[in-house]
mmCIF file of C-alpha atoms in Angstrom:
data_model
loop_
_atom_site.group_PDB
_atom_site.id
_atom_site.type_symbol
_atom_site.label_atom_id
_atom_site.label_comp_id
_atom_site.label_asym_id
_atom_site.label_seq_id
_atom_site.Cartn_x
_atom_site.Cartn_y
_atom_site.Cartn_z
ATOM 1 C CA MET A 1 -2.520 83.939 4.018
ATOM 2 C CA ALA A 2 -1.935 80.264 3.221
ATOM 3 C CA ALA A 3 -4.529 78.176 1.427
ATOM 4 C CA GLU A 4 -5.982 75.230 3.323
ATOM 5 C CA ARG A 5 -4.273 72.524 1.251
ATOM 6 C CA THR A 6 -4.297 70.010 4.109
ATOM 7 C CA ARG A 7 -8.020 69.374 3.590
ATOM 8 C CA PHE A 8 -7.756 68.852 -0.172
ATOM 9 C CA PRO A 9 -8.029 65.361 -1.710
ATOM 10 C CA ASP A 10 -5.101 63.458 -3.204
ATOM 11 C CA GLY A 11 -4.574 64.471 -6.820
ATOM 12 C CA THR A 12 -5.297 68.149 -6.213
ATOM 13 C CA PRO A 13 -2.917 70.204 -8.352
ATOM 14 C CA ALA A 14 -0.705 72.816 -6.697
ATOM 15 C CA ARG A 15 -1.802 75.240 -9.445
ATOM 16 C CA PHE A 16 -4.452 75.265 -12.177
ATOM 17 C CA THR A 17 -5.282 77.705 -14.962
ATOM 18 C CA ILE A 18 -8.312 79.985 -15.265
ATOM 19 C CA VAL A 19 -8.910 81.311 -18.782
ATOM 20 C CA PRO A 20 -11.255 84.267 -19.310
ATOM 21 C CA ASP A 21 -14.131 83.721 -21.751
ATOM 22 C CA ASP A 22 -17.491 85.169 -22.789
ATOM 23 C CA TYR A 23 -19.552 82.718 -20.736
ATOM 24 C CA HIS A 24 -19.000 82.261 -16.970
ATOM 25 C CA VAL A 25 -15.434 83.602 -16.729
ATOM 26 C CA PRO A 26 -15.486 87.103 -18.224
ATOM 27 C CA PHE A 27 -13.176 88.586 -15.590
ATOM 28 C CA ALA A 28 -9.914 86.781 -14.865
ATOM 29 C CA GLY A 29 -6.479 88.261 -15.270
ATOM 30 C CA THR A 30 -3.787 90.434 -13.739
ATOM 31 C CA THR A 31 -4.231 93.735 -11.904
ATOM 32 C CA GLY A 32 -1.924 96.698 -12.412
ATOM 33 C CA ASP A 33 -0.025 95.778 -9.236
ATOM 34 C CA GLY A 34 0.641 92.241 -10.510
ATOM 35 C CA ARG A 35 -1.927 90.314 -8.489
ATOM 36 C CA ARG A 36 -4.047 87.663 -10.204
ATOM 37 C CA PHE A 37 -7.830 87.978 -9.931
ATOM 38 C CA PHE A 38 -11.157 86.326 -10.755
ATOM 39 C CA ALA A 39 -14.395 88.339 -10.414
ATOM 40 C CA SER A 40 -17.966 87.037 -10.502
ATOM 41 C CA ASP A 41 -21.508 88.180 -9.827
ATOM 42 C CA GLU A 42 -22.900 84.622 -10.068
ATOM 43 C CA LEU A 43 -21.987 83.366 -6.581
ATOM 44 C CA PHE A 44 -24.825 82.052 -4.448
ATOM 45 C CA GLU A 45 -25.659 79.915 -1.456
ATOM 46 C CA SER A 46 -28.983 78.086 -1.311
ATOM 47 C CA SER A 47 -30.549 76.857 1.895
ATOM 48 C CA LEU A 48 -33.938 75.800 3.172
ATOM 49 C CA ASP A 49 -34.632 79.343 4.369
ATOM 50 C CA GLY A 50 -33.753 81.033 1.088
ATOM 51 C CA SER A 51 -30.804 81.955 -1.037
ATOM 52 C CA ARG A 52 -28.075 84.520 -0.729
ATOM 53 C CA SER A 53 -26.139 85.966 -3.646
ATOM 54 C CA PHE A 54 -22.728 87.550 -3.714
ATOM 55 C CA VAL A 55 -20.417 89.515 -5.935
ATOM 56 C CA ALA A 56 -16.771 88.751 -5.235
ATOM 57 C CA VAL A 57 -13.253 89.300 -6.443
ATOM 58 C CA PHE A 58 -10.774 86.553 -5.559
ATOM 59 C CA PHE A 59 -7.112 87.634 -5.366
ATOM 60 C CA TRP A 60 -3.856 85.723 -5.614
ATOM 61 C CA THR A 61 -0.330 87.101 -5.416
ATOM 62 C CA ALA A 62 1.758 87.462 -8.579
ATOM 63 C CA ASP A 63 3.086 83.916 -8.055
ATOM 64 C CA GLY A 64 -0.470 82.485 -7.849
ATOM 65 C CA SER A 65 -0.643 81.994 -4.068
ATOM 66 C CA PHE A 66 -4.001 82.819 -2.469
ATOM 67 C CA ASP A 67 -4.132 86.373 -1.115
ATOM 68 C CA SER A 68 -7.649 87.600 -0.239
ATOM 69 C CA ILE A 69 -11.311 87.949 -1.226
ATOM 70 C CA ASP A 70 -13.505 91.031 -1.530
ATOM 71 C CA VAL A 71 -17.142 89.907 -1.024
ATOM 72 C CA ARG A 72 -20.306 91.977 -1.327
ATOM 73 C CA ASP A 73 -23.846 90.826 -0.596
ATOM 74 C CA ALA A 74 -26.119 91.082 -3.621
ATOM 75 C CA GLU A 75 -29.737 90.589 -4.614
ATOM 76 C CA ARG A 76 -30.645 87.183 -6.053
ATOM 77 C CA PRO A 77 -32.620 87.457 -9.306
ATOM 78 C CA ASP A 78 -36.386 87.118 -8.810
ATOM 79 C CA GLY A 79 -37.564 83.594 -9.580
ATOM 80 C CA ALA A 80 -34.026 82.172 -9.796
ATOM 81 C CA PRO A 81 -33.968 78.390 -9.299
ATOM 82 C CA PRO A 82 -32.339 77.506 -5.942
ATOM 83 C CA ALA A 83 -29.281 75.755 -7.402
ATOM 84 C CA GLN A 84 -28.539 77.867 -10.469
ATOM 85 C CA GLY A 85 -25.852 80.521 -10.850
ATOM 86 C CA LEU A 86 -27.222 83.668 -12.443
ATOM 87 C CA PRO A 87 -25.921 87.249 -12.492
ATOM 88 C CA THR A 88 -27.160 89.198 -9.483
ATOM 89 C CA GLN A 89 -29.658 92.024 -9.655
ATOM 90 C CA SER A 90 -27.269 94.342 -7.813
ATOM 91 C CA GLU A 91 -26.571 96.662 -10.682
ATOM 92 C CA GLY A 92 -23.192 98.325 -10.677
ATOM 93 C CA VAL A 93 -21.615 96.347 -7.823
ATOM 94 C CA LEU A 94 -19.342 94.289 -10.096
ATOM 95 C CA ASP A 95 -18.464 97.382 -12.137
ATOM 96 C CA GLU A 96 -17.493 99.205 -8.930
ATOM 97 C CA MET A 97 -15.311 96.302 -7.816
ATOM 98 C CA LEU A 98 -13.612 96.077 -11.224
ATOM 99 C CA LEU A 99 -12.960 99.824 -11.191
ATOM 100 C CA ALA A 100 -11.197 99.401 -7.842
ATOM 101 C CA LEU A 101 -8.725 97.024 -9.544
ATOM 102 C CA GLY A 102 -7.203 99.899 -11.492
ATOM 103 C CA ASP A 103 -5.659 98.958 -14.820
ATOM 104 C CA TYR A 104 -6.045 95.237 -15.371
ATOM 105 C CA VAL A 105 -5.442 92.796 -18.191
ATOM 106 C CA LEU A 106 -7.816 89.932 -18.975
ATOM 107 C CA GLU A 107 -5.602 86.903 -19.513
ATOM 108 C CA PRO A 108 -5.135 83.296 -18.390
ATOM 109 C CA ILE A 109 -3.878 83.011 -14.820
ATOM 110 C CA GLU A 110 -2.239 80.113 -13.013
ATOM 111 C CA VAL A 111 -3.301 80.005 -9.370
ATOM 112 C CA GLU A 112 -3.603 77.707 -6.380
ATOM 113 C CA PRO A 113 -6.907 76.292 -5.157
ATOM 114 C CA PHE A 114 -8.089 77.600 -1.779
ATOM 115 C CA SER A 115 -10.970 77.638 0.666
ATOM 116 C CA GLU A 116 -11.837 80.632 2.856
ATOM 117 C CA GLN A 117 -14.743 81.239 5.230
ATOM 118 C CA VAL A 118 -16.408 84.647 4.878
ATOM 119 C CA ARG A 119 -19.438 85.315 7.092
ATOM 120 C CA ASP A 120 -19.990 81.565 7.587
ATOM 121 C CA VAL A 121 -19.948 80.863 3.827
ATOM 122 C CA THR A 122 -17.203 78.923 2.027
ATOM 123 C CA PHE A 123 -15.621 80.901 -0.800
ATOM 124 C CA GLY A 124 -12.866 79.747 -3.085
ATOM 125 C CA PHE A 125 -11.762 77.388 -5.789
ATOM 126 C CA VAL A 126 -12.306 74.264 -3.745
ATOM 127 C CA PRO A 127 -11.025 70.794 -4.710
ATOM 128 C CA THR A 128 -13.310 67.815 -4.178
ATOM 129 C CA ALA A 129 -13.158 64.176 -5.264
ATOM 130 C CA PHE A 130 -15.937 61.929 -6.527
ATOM 131 C CA ASP A 131 -15.174 58.336 -7.521
ATOM 132 C CA GLY A 132 -11.477 59.194 -7.468
ATOM 133 C CA VAL A 133 -11.813 62.115 -9.908
ATOM 134 C CA VAL A 134 -10.683 65.479 -8.532
ATOM 135 C CA SER A 135 -12.400 68.673 -9.626
ATOM 136 C CA ILE A 136 -12.013 72.261 -8.501
ATOM 137 C CA THR A 137 -15.302 74.109 -8.079
ATOM 138 C CA VAL A 138 -15.991 77.800 -7.629
ATOM 139 C CA GLN A 139 -17.732 78.334 -4.287
ATOM 140 C CA PRO A 140 -20.248 79.314 -3.191
ATOM 141 C CA GLY A 141 -22.616 77.920 -5.765
ATOM 142 C CA ASP A 142 -20.591 75.228 -7.463
ATOM 143 C CA PHE A 143 -21.422 76.703 -10.874
ATOM 144 C CA ILE A 144 -18.028 76.035 -12.503
ATOM 145 C CA ALA A 145 -15.944 72.852 -12.193
ATOM 146 C CA TYR A 146 -12.398 72.515 -13.545
ATOM 147 C CA TYR A 147 -10.796 69.115 -14.248
ATOM 148 C CA GLU A 148 -7.533 67.631 -15.509
ATOM 149 C CA PRO A 149 -5.506 68.660 -17.451
ATOM 150 C CA TRP A 150 -6.064 71.850 -15.364
ATOM 151 C CA ASP A 151 -5.411 74.111 -18.378
ATOM 152 C CA GLY A 152 -8.636 76.130 -17.967
ATOM 153 C CA GLU A 153 -9.632 75.578 -21.592
ATOM 154 C CA GLU A 154 -12.780 73.663 -20.632
ATOM 155 C CA TYR A 155 -14.934 73.505 -17.547
ATOM 156 C CA ASP A 156 -18.350 72.146 -16.607
ATOM 157 C CA THR A 157 -21.244 74.273 -15.437
#
């Protein structure tokens, strides 16, 4: 499946790096079959009629091209502010999804940005531009933003 690069702003890199850490990116790396992955239980969509939370694993092929997404609905933490990414209350869902990856290695991955609609919600690492500066944000929830030099060493939350 091809990423929707035609909608991305000028200056969007063909590839950027995601580096696993102990903060918002604990699960990024390579599966036993060579695919690249990023997993999170902090994805959310806020609206006037409430908020929805998700646990998801994003997949890219071994060469970093977008492949697919596995999305599960999850419970939003009680009292969570509408625009804040927090781990879901759906205990065990992320563990189950990680177990399905088989043997995996946590390591930096170089992947392409993408945007994919799942149940009327935009998921992906979506490039946007503000005042001529391109960033790539994790969606839904916009809780991580990557910038140049696209090395994954630093991001904004």
